[in-house]
Short mmCIF file of C-alpha atoms in Angstrom, two decimals:
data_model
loop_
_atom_site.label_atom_id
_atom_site.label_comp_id
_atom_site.label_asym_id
_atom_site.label_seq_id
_atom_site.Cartn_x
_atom_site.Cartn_y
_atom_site.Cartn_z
CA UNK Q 17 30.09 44.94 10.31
CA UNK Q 18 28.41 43.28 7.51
CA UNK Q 19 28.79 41.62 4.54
CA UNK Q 20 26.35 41.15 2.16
CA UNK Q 21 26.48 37.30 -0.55
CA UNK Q 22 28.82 39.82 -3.06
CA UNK Q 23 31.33 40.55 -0.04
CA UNK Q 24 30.64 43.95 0.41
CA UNK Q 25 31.13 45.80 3.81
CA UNK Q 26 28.59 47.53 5.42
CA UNK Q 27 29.00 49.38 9.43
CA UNK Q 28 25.92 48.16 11.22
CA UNK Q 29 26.50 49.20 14.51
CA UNK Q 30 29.72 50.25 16.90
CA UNK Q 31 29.26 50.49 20.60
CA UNK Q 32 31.83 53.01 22.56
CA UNK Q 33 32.47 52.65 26.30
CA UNK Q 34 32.08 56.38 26.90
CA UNK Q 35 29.97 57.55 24.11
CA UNK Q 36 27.26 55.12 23.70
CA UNK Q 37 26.54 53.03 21.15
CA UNK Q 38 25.88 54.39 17.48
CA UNK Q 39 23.25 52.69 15.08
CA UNK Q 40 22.92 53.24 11.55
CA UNK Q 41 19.46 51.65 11.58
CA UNK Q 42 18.55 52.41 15.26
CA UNK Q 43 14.80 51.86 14.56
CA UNK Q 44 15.01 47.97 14.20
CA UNK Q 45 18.78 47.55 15.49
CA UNK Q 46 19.60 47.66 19.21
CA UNK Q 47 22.50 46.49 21.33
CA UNK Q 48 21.07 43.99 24.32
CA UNK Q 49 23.72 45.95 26.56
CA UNK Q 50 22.35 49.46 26.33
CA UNK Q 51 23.20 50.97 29.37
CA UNK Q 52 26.79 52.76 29.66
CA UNK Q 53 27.97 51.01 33.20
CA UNK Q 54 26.38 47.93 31.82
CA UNK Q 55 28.43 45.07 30.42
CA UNK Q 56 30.77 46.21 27.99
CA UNK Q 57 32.12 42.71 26.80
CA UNK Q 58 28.58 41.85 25.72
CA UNK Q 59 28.37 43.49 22.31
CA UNK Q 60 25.12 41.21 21.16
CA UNK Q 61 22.92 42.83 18.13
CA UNK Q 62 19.34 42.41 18.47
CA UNK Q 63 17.54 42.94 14.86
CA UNK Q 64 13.82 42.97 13.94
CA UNK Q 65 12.01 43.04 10.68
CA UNK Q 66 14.35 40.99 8.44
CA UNK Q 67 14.29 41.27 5.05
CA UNK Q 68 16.58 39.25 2.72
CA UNK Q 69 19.00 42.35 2.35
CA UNK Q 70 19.93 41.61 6.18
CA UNK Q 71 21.33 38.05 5.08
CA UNK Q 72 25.40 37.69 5.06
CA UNK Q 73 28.05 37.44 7.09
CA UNK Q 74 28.62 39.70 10.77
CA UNK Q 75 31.62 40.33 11.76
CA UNK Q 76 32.00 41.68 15.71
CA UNK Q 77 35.22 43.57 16.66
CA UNK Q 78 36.69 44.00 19.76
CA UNK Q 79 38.78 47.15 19.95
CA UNK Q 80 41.36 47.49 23.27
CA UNK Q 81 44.02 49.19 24.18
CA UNK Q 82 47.18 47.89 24.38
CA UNK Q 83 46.33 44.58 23.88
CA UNK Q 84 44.99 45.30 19.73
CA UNK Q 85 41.51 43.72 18.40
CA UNK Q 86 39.57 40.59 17.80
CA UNK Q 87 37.34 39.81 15.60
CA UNK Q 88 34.96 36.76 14.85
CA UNK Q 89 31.98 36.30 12.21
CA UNK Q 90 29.03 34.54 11.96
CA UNK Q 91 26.54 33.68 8.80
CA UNK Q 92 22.82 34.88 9.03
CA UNK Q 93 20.39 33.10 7.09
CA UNK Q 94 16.82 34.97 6.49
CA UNK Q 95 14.01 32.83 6.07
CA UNK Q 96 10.58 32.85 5.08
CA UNK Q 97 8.27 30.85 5.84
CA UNK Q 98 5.87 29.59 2.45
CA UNK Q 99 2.05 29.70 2.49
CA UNK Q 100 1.02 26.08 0.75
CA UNK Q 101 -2.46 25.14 -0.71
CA UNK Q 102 -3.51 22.33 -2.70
CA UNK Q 103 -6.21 21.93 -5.78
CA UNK Q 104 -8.16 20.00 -7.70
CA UNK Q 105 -8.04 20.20 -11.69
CA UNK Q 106 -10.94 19.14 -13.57
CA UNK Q 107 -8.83 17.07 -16.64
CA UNK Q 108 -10.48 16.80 -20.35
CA UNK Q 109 -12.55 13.97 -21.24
CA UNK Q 110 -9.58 12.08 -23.29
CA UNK Q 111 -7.67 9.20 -22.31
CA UNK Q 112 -4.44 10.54 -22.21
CA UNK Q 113 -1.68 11.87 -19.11
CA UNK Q 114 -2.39 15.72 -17.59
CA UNK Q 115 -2.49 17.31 -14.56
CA UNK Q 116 -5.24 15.95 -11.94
CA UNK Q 117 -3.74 18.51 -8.78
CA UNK Q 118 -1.89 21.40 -8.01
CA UNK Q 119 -0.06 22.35 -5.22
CA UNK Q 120 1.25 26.14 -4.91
CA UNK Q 121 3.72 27.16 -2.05
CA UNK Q 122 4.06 31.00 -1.91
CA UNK Q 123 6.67 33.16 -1.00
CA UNK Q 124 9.33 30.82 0.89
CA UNK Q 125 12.76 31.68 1.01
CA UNK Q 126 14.62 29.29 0.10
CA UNK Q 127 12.82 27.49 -2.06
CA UNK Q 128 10.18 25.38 -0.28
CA UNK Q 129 10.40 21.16 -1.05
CA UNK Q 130 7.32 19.52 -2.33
CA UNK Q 131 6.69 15.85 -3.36
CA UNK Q 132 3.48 13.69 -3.27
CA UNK Q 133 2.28 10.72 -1.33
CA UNK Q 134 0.19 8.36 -3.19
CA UNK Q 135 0.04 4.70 -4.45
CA UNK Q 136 -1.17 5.97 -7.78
CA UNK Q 137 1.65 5.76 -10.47
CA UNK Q 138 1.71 9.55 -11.46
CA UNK Q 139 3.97 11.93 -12.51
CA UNK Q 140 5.42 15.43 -11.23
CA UNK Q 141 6.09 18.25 -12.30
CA UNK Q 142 7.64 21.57 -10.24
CA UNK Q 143 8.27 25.29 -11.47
CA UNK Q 144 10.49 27.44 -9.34
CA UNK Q 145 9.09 31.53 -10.11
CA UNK Q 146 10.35 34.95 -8.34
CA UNK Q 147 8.20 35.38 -5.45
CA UNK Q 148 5.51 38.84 -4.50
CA UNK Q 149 8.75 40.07 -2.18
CA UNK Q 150 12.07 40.27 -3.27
CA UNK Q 151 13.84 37.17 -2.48
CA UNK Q 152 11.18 34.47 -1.88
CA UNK Q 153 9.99 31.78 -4.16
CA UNK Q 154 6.69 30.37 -5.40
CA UNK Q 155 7.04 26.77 -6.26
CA UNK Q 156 4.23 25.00 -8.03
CA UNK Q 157 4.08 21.60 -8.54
CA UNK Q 158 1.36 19.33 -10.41
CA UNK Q 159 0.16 15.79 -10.15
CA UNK Q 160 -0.84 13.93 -13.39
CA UNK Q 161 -1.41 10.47 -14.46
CA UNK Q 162 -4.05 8.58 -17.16
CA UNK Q 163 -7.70 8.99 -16.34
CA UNK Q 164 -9.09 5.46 -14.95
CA UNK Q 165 -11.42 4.22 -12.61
CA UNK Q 166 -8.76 3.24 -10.52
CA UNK Q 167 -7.46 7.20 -10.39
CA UNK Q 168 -11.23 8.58 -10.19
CA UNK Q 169 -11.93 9.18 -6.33
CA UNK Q 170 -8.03 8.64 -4.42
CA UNK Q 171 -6.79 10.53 -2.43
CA UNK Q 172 -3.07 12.51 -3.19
CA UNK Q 173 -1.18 14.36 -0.28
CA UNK Q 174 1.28 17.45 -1.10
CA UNK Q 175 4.12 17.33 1.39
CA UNK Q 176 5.65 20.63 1.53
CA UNK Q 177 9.35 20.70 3.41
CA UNK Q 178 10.96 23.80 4.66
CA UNK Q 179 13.52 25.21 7.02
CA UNK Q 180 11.06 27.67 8.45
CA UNK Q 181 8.64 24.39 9.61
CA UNK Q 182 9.12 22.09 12.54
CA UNK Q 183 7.35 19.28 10.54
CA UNK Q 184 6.10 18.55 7.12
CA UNK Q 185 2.93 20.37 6.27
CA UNK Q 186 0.79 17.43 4.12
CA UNK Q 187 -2.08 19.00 2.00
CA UNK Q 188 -4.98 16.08 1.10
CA UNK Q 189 -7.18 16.62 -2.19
CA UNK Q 190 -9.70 14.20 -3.65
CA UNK Q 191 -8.99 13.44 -7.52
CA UNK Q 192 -11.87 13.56 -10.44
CA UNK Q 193 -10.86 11.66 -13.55
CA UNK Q 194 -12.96 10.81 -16.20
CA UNK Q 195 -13.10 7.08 -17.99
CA UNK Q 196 -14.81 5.44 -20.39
CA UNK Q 197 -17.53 2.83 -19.46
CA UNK Q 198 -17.06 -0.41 -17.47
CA UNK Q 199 -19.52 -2.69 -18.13
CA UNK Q 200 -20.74 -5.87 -16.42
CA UNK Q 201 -24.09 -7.71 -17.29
CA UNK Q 202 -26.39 -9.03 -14.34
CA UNK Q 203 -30.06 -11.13 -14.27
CA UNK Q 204 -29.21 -14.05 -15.31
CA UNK Q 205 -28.58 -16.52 -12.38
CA UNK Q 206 -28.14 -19.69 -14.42
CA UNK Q 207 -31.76 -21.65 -13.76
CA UNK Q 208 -33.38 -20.36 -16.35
CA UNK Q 209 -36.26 -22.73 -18.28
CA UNK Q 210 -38.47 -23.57 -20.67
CA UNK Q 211 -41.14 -21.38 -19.72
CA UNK Q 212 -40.05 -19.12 -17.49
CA UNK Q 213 -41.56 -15.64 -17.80
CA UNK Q 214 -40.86 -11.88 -16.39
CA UNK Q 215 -36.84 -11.60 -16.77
CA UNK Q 216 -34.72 -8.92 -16.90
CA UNK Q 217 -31.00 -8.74 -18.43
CA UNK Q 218 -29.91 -5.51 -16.89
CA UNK Q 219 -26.51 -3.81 -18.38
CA UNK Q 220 -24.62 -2.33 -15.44
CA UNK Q 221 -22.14 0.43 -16.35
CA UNK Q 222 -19.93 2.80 -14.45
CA UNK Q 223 -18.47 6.31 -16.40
CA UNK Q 224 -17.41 9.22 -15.82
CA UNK Q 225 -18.93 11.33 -17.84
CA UNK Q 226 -22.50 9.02 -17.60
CA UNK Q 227 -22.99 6.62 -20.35
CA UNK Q 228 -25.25 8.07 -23.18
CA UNK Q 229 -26.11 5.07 -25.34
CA UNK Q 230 -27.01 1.42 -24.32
CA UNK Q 231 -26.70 -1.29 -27.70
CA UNK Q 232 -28.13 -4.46 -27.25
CA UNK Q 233 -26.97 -7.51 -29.47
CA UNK Q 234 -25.96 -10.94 -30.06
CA UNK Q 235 -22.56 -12.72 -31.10
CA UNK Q 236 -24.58 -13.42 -33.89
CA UNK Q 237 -26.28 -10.12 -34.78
CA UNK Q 238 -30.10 -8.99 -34.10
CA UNK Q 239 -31.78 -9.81 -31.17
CA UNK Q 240 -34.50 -12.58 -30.52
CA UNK Q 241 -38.04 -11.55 -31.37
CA UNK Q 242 -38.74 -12.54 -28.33
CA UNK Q 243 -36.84 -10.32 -26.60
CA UNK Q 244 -37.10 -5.90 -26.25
CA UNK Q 245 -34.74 -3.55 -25.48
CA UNK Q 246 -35.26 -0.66 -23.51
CA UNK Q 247 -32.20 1.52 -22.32
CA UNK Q 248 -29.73 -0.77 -20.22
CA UNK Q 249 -32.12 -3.43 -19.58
CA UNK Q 250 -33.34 -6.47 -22.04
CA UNK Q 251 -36.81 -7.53 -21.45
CA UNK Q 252 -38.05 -11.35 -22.14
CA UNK Q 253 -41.58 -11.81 -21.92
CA UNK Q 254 -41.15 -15.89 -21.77
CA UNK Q 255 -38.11 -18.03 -22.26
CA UNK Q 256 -37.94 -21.04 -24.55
CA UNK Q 257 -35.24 -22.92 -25.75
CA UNK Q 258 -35.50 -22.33 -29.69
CA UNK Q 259 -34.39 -18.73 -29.46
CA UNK Q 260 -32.67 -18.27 -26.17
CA UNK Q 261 -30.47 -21.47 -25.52
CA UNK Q 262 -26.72 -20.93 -26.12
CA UNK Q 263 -27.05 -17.33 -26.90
CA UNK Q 264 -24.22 -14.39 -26.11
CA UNK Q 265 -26.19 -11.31 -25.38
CA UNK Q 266 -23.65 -8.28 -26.07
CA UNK Q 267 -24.45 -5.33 -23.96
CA UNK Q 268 -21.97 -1.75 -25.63
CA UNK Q 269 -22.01 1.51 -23.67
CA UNK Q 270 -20.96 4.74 -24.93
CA UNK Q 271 -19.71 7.71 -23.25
CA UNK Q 272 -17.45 11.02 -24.06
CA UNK Q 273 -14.22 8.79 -24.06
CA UNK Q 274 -15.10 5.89 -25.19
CA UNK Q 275 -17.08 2.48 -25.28
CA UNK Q 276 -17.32 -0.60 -23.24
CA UNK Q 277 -19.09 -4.03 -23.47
CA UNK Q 278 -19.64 -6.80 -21.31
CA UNK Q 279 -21.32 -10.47 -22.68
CA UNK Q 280 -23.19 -13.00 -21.05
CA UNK Q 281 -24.13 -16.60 -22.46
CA UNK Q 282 -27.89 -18.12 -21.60
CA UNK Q 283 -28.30 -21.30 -21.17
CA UNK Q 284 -31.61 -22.81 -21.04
CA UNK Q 285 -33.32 -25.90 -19.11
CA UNK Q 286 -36.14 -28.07 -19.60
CA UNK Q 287 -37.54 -27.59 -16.24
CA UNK Q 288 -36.39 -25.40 -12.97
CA UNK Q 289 -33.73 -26.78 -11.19
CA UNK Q 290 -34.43 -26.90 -7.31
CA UNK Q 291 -32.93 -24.08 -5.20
CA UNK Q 292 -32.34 -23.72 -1.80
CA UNK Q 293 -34.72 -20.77 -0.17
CA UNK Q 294 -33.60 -18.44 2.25
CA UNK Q 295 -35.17 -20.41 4.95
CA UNK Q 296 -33.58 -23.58 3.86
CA UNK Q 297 -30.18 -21.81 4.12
CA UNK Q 298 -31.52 -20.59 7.53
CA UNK Q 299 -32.03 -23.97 8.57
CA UNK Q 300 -28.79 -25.26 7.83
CA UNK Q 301 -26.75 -22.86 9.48
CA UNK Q 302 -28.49 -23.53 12.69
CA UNK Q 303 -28.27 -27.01 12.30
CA UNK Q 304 -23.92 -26.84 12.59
CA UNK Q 305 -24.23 -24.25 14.84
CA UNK Q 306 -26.17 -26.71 17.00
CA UNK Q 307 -23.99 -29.65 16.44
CA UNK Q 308 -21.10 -27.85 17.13
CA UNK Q 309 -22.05 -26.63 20.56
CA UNK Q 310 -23.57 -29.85 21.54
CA UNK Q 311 -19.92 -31.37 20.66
CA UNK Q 312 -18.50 -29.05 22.80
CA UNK Q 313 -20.56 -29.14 25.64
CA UNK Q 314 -20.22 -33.32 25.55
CA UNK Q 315 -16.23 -32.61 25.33
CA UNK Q 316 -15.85 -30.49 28.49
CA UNK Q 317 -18.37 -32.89 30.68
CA UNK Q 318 -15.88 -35.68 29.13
CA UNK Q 319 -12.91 -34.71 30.62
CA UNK Q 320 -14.30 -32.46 33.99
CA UNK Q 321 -16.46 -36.03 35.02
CA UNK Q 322 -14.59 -38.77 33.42
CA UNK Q 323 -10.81 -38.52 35.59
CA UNK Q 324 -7.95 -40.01 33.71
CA UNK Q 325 -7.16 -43.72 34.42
CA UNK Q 326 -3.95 -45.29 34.18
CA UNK Q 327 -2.99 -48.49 32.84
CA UNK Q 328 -2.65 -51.70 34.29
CA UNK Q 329 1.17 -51.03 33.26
CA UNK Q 330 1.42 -48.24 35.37
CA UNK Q 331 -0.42 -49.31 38.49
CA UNK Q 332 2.17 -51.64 40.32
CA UNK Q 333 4.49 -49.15 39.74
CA UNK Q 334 6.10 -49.84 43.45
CA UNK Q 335 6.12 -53.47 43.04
CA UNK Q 336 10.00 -55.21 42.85
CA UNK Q 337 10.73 -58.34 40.67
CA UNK Q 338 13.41 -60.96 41.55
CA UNK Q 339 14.85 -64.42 39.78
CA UNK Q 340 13.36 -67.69 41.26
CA UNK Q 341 15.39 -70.33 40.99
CA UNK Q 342 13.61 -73.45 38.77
CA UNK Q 343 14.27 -76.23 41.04
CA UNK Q 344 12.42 -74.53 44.30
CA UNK Q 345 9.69 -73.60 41.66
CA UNK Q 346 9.11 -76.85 40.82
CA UNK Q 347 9.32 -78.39 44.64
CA UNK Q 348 7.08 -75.60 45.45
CA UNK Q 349 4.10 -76.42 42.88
CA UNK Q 350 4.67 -79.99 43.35
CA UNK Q 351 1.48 -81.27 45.05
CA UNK Q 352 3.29 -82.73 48.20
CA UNK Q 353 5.25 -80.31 49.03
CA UNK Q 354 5.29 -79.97 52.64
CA UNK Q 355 4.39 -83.42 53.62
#
């Protein structure tokens, strides 16, 4: 007998010694003792195809004569196991929190589990909906946080927990979040001179969209005649010190969020200031590489060729010291003693 969540009775199956066993759902339903002379205290129900109206409580009867009947029940739980996948979202171009990822588990019964691994600081967000076949769930859940450089490119895991799995299932998607430029100014490499001809400022900027505008400027306003923009790079023919000395060149990029600027102060010299080369550098390294192996090298012959030596403290070690008395000192260094 069965009894559905409500607590009402349905006869599943009843198994008589002498007529057989009788099945209202014979097609999926079958007693594991089948035969007639087989074991009639072994009343086990073998059922295939669950669906979620089989869920509830059993209840197996034993019927004999005189002694009466017993009875004891036990709870079936139907489960299904959820089909998970994970995906991307492409997020507007605004600087502002929404959904980077999705993850969908489909048709679980119960309701699947799902939470996220990351070291991003995001935020989650779950829906619970009526699943394709009657009693299972789809959960969804999404991922979202701020666009930001620092977001753009991580990795986020779905973990999706369920009765139905031995272990987690984990579900790895790559994020895509837009942000406005980051901008860092390079060139200048603080020997420049009076003089000095064929440098480049170069404005380095990383966006999501790409950047599309490049402004040149000063902390003071327009740029040096001497100098000529063209896109993210600053040109200067020749550097002297009249226009060039003690300047801020401002570099602003634009993109679909936002803007970004980076600055960099010149400062000019009267003559070069002498660098080491590469070869120089070279040199050097395999100068204390030398030295240090030669000290090495004179270390171990040191102590394999030179044996330790004690001191003349420790070397009479055995020898034993007694008091002299003064008077047979003084007989004995006298000059005629013994004649």
């Amino acid at each position: 007998m069965r009894k559905n969540p409500a607590g009402n009775p349905t006869k599943v199956a009843v198994f008589h010694p002498k007529k057989g066993p009788s099945i209202a759902e014979s097609s999926r339903v079958k007693f594991l003792a089948t035969k007639l002379d087989g074991d009639q205290w072994n009343a086990s129900l073998s059922i295939s195809h669950l669906s979620v109206t089989d869920e509830g409580s059993y209840e197996c009867q034993f019927a004999t004569f005189p002694t009466g009947s017993r009875s004891a029940s036990v709870w079936l739980e139907v489960l299904a196991e959820p089909v998970s996948t994970v995906e991307r979202l492409e997020p507007s171009p605004i600087l502002k929190e929404q959904a980077l990822a999705k993850c969908i588990s489909v048709g679980g019964r119960p309701p699947p589990k799902i939470d996220w691994l990351s070291d991003l600081n995001g935020t989650v967000n779950e829906t619970h909906e009526p699943g394709l076949l009657s009693g299972t769930f789809t959960v969804t859940s999404t991922y979202s946080s701020v666009p930001s450089s620092q977001v753009d490119g991580k990795n986020v895991t779905c973990r999706v927990k369920h009765e139905s799995l031995t272990k987690p299932e984990l579900k790895t998607v790559t994020l895509s979040s837009p942000y406005p430029p980051e901008v860092t100014i390079s060139g200048y490499d603080d020997n420049w001179y009076v003089g000095l001809t064929g440098v480049v400022l170069t404005c380095d900027a990383q966006s999501k969209p790409e950047p599309t505008s490049y402004k040149w400027s000063t902390a003071t306003g327009p740029l040096p005649n001497t100098t000529e923009p063209q896109g993210n790079q600053l040109l200067i023919n020749t550097v002297d010190k009249a226009t060039l000395n003690n300047v801020t060149f401002l570099c602003n990029v634009t993109n679909a969020l936002g803007s970004g600027q980076a600055q960099k102060v010149i400062h000019v010299k009267d003559v070069e200031q002498p660098r080491l080369t590469t070869g120089a550098i070279i040199g050097i390294v395999i100068g204390v590489v030398i030295f240090v192996a030669v000290f090495i090298v004179s270390a171990v012959v040191v102590w394999r060729y030179c044996p330790f030596q004690p001191s003349r403290s420790n070397r009479r070690s055995d020898t034993e010291y007694s008091a002299v008395n003064d008077v047979e000192m003084r007989d004995m260094r006298s000059p005629n003693h013994g004649t």
